[in-house]
Coordinates of C-alpha atoms in Angstrom, one line a residue:
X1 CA -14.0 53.0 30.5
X2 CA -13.9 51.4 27.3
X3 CA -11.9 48.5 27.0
X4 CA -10.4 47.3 23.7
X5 CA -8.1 43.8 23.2
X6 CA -6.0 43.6 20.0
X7 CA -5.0 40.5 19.4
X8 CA -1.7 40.7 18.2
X9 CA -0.1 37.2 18.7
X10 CA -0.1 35.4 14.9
X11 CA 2.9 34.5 13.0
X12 CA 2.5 35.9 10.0
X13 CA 3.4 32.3 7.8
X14 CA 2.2 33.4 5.0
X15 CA 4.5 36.6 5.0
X16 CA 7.6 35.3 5.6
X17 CA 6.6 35.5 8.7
X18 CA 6.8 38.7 8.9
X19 CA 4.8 40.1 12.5
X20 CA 1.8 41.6 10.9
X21 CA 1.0 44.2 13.5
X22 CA 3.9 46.1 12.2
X23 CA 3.6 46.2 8.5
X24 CA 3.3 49.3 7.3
X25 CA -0.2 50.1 5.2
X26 CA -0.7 53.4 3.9
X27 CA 3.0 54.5 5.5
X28 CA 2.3 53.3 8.9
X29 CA 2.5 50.5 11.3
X30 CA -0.7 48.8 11.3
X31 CA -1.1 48.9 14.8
X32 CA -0.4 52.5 14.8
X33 CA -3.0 53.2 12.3
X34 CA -5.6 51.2 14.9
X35 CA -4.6 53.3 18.1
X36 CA -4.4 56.3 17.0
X37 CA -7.8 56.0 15.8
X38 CA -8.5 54.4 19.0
X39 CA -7.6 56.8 20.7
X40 CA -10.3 59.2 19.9
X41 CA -12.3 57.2 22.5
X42 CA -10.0 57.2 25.3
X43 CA -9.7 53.6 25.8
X44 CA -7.9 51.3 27.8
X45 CA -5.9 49.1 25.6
X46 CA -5.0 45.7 25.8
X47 CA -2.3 44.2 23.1
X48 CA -2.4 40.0 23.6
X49 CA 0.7 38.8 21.9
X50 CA 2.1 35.3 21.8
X51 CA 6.3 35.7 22.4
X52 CA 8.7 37.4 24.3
X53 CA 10.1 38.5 20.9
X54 CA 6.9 39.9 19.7
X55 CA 6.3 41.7 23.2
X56 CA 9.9 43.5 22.7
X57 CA 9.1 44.5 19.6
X58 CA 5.6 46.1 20.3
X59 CA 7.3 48.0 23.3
X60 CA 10.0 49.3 21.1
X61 CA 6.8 50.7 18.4
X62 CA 5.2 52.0 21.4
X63 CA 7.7 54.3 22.7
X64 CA 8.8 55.7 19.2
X65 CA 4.8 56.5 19.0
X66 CA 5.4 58.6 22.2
X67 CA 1.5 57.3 22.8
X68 CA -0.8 58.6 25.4
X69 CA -3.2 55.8 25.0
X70 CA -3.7 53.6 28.4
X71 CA -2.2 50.7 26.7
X72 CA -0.9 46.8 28.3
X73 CA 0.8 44.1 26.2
X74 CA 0.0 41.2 27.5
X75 CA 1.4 37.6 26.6
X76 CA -0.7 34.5 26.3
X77 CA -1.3 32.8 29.6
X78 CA -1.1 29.3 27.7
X79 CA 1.5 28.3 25.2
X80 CA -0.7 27.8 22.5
X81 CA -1.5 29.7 19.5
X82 CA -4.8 29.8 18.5
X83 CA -7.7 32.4 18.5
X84 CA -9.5 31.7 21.1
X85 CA -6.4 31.3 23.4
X86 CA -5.7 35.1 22.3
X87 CA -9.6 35.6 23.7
X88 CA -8.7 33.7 26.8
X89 CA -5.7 35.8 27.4
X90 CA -7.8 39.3 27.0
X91 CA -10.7 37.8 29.4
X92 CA -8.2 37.4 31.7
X93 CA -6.7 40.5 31.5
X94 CA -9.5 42.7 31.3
X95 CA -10.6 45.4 34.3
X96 CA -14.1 45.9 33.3
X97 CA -17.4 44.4 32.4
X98 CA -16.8 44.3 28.7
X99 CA -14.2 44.1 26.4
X100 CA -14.2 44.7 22.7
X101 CA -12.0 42.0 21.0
X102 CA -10.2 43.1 17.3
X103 CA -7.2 41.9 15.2
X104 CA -4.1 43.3 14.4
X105 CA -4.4 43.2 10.5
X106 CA -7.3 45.1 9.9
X107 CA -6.0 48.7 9.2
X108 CA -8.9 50.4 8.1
X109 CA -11.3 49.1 11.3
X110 CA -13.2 52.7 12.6
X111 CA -13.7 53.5 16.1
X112 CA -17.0 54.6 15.3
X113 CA -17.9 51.1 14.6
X114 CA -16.7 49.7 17.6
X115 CA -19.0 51.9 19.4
X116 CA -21.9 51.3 17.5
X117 CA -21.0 47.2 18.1
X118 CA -20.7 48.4 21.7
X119 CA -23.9 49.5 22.0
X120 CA -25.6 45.9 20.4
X121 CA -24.4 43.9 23.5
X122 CA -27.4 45.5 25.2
X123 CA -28.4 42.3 27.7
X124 CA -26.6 39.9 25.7
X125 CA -23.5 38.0 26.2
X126 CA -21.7 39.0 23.3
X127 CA -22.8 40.9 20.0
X128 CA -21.0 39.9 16.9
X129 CA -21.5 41.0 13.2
X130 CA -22.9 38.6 10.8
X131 CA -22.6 39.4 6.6
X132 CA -25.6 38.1 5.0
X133 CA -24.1 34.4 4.3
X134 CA -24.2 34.2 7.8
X135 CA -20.5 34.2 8.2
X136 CA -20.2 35.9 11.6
X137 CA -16.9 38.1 12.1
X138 CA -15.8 36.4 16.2
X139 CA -12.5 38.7 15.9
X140 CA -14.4 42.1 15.6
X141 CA -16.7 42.0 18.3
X142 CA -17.7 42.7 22.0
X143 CA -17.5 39.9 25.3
X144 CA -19.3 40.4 28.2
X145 CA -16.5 38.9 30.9
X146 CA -17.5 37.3 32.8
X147 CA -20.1 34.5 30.8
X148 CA -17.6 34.5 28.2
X149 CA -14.8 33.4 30.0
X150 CA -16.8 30.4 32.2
X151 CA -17.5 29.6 28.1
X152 CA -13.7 29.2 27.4
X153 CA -12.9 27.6 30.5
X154 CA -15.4 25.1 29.5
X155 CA -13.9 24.4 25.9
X156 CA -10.8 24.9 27.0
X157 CA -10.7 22.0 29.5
X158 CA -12.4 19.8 26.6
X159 CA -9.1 20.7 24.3
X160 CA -11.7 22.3 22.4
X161 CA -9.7 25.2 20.8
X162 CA -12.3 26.6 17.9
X163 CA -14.4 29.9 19.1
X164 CA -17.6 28.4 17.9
X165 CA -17.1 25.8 20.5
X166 CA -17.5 28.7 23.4
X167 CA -19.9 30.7 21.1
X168 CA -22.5 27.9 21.7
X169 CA -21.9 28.6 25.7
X170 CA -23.1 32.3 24.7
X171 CA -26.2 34.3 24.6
X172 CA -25.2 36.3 21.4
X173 CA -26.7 39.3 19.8
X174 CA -25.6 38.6 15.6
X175 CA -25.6 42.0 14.2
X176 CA -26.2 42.4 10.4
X177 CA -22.5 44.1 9.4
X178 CA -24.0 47.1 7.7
X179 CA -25.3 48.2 11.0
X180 CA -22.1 47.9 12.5
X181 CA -19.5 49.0 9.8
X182 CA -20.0 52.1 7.3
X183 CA -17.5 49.8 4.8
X184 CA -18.4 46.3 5.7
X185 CA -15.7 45.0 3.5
X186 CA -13.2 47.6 3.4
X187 CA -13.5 48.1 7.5
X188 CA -13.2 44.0 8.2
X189 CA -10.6 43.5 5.3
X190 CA -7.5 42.0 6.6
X191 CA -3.7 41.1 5.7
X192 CA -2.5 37.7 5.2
X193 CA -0.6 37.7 2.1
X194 CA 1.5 40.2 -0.4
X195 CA -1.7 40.1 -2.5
X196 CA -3.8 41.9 0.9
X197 CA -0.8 44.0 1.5
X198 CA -1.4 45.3 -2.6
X199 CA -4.9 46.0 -2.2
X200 CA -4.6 47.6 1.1
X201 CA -2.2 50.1 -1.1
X202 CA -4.6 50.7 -3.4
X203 CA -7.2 51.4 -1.1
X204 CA -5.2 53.9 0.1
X205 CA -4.6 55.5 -3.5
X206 CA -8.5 55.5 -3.6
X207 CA -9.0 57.8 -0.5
X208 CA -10.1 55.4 1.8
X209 CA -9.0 57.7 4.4
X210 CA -7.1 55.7 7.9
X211 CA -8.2 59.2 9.9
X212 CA -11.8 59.7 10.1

């Protein structure tokens, strides 16, 4: 089965903090948006969050979705909040041998792209996309279990917090984005501010469809 971690655990600072997953993009939930597209490929769902508070509120989305989706919310096993604590917490959690790791705040990610991404792992540890600058894109990508999580472990008992520390650990397949996403930057586009929030409204006026 496929297995699929959003991380869902930030605070939102520089919304008011306002909980991201939630904001509503095109007239829905963000995270709604993301499982229902989801759940065209039958997945089991992991949601990491980093609160009580932010689990209560997920659970209240979930059941006014009346979704049929395999889905788990799952809160941080350390009280920390910091990316790669989120990856920790999905490793952790995770029933299989791979687990495809995205954030919250993307609402126009495609399933389709998370399968061709799943497909680049091949006998790699990882496969991540990389844009031509070489920026690589840690949030949108797929984790083989196992050698990932000895990896965090590892940085994790150094108090070393940053994903490129465990990347280093990693035998990584760096995909080139176009050969993952069909809309590079309109797929990996994510909301942090009002400003994101406005353009994710005008992508919407523009017919970037949510529903494939």
């Amino acid at each position: 089965m496929l297995e699929v971690a959003i991380l869902a655990g930030g605070e939102g600072k520089r919304l008011r903090n306002s909980y991201k997953p939630l904001l509503r993009i095109c007239g829905k939930p963000i995270l709604m948006n993301l499982i229902e597209k989801l759940e065209k490929l039958e997945p089991s769902i992991i949601i990491v969050v980093h609160t009580e508070e932010q689990e209560n509120k997920l659970k209240v989305e979930l059941e006014a979705m009346k979704q049929r989706t395999n889905i788990r919310i799952i809160r941080d096993v350390i009280n920390s909040q910091a990316s790669l604590i989120g990856l920790y917490t999905a490793l952790t959690s995770s029933t299989g041998d791979t687990v495809i790791v995205i954030p919250s705040d993307t609402p126009f990610l495609e399933a389709s792209s998370l399968l061709r991404l799943k497909a680049k792992i091949q006998d790699f540890d990882a496969a991540i996309p990389i844009w031509p600058s070489g920026y690589i894109e840690p949030l949108i990508a797929i984790y083989r279990v196992v050698p990932t999580l000895e990896a965090v472990k590892e940085s994790l008992s150094k108090n070393m917090l940053q994903i490129s520390s465990t990347l280093k650990r990693l035998r990584i397949n760096y995909v080139p984005v176009d050969q993952v996403f069909s809309r590079p930057e309109i797929e990996t586009f994510n909301i942090n501010t009002y400003e994101d929030m406005e353009r994710a409204e005008k992508i919407c006026r523009e017919k970037y469809a949510i529903n494939e």
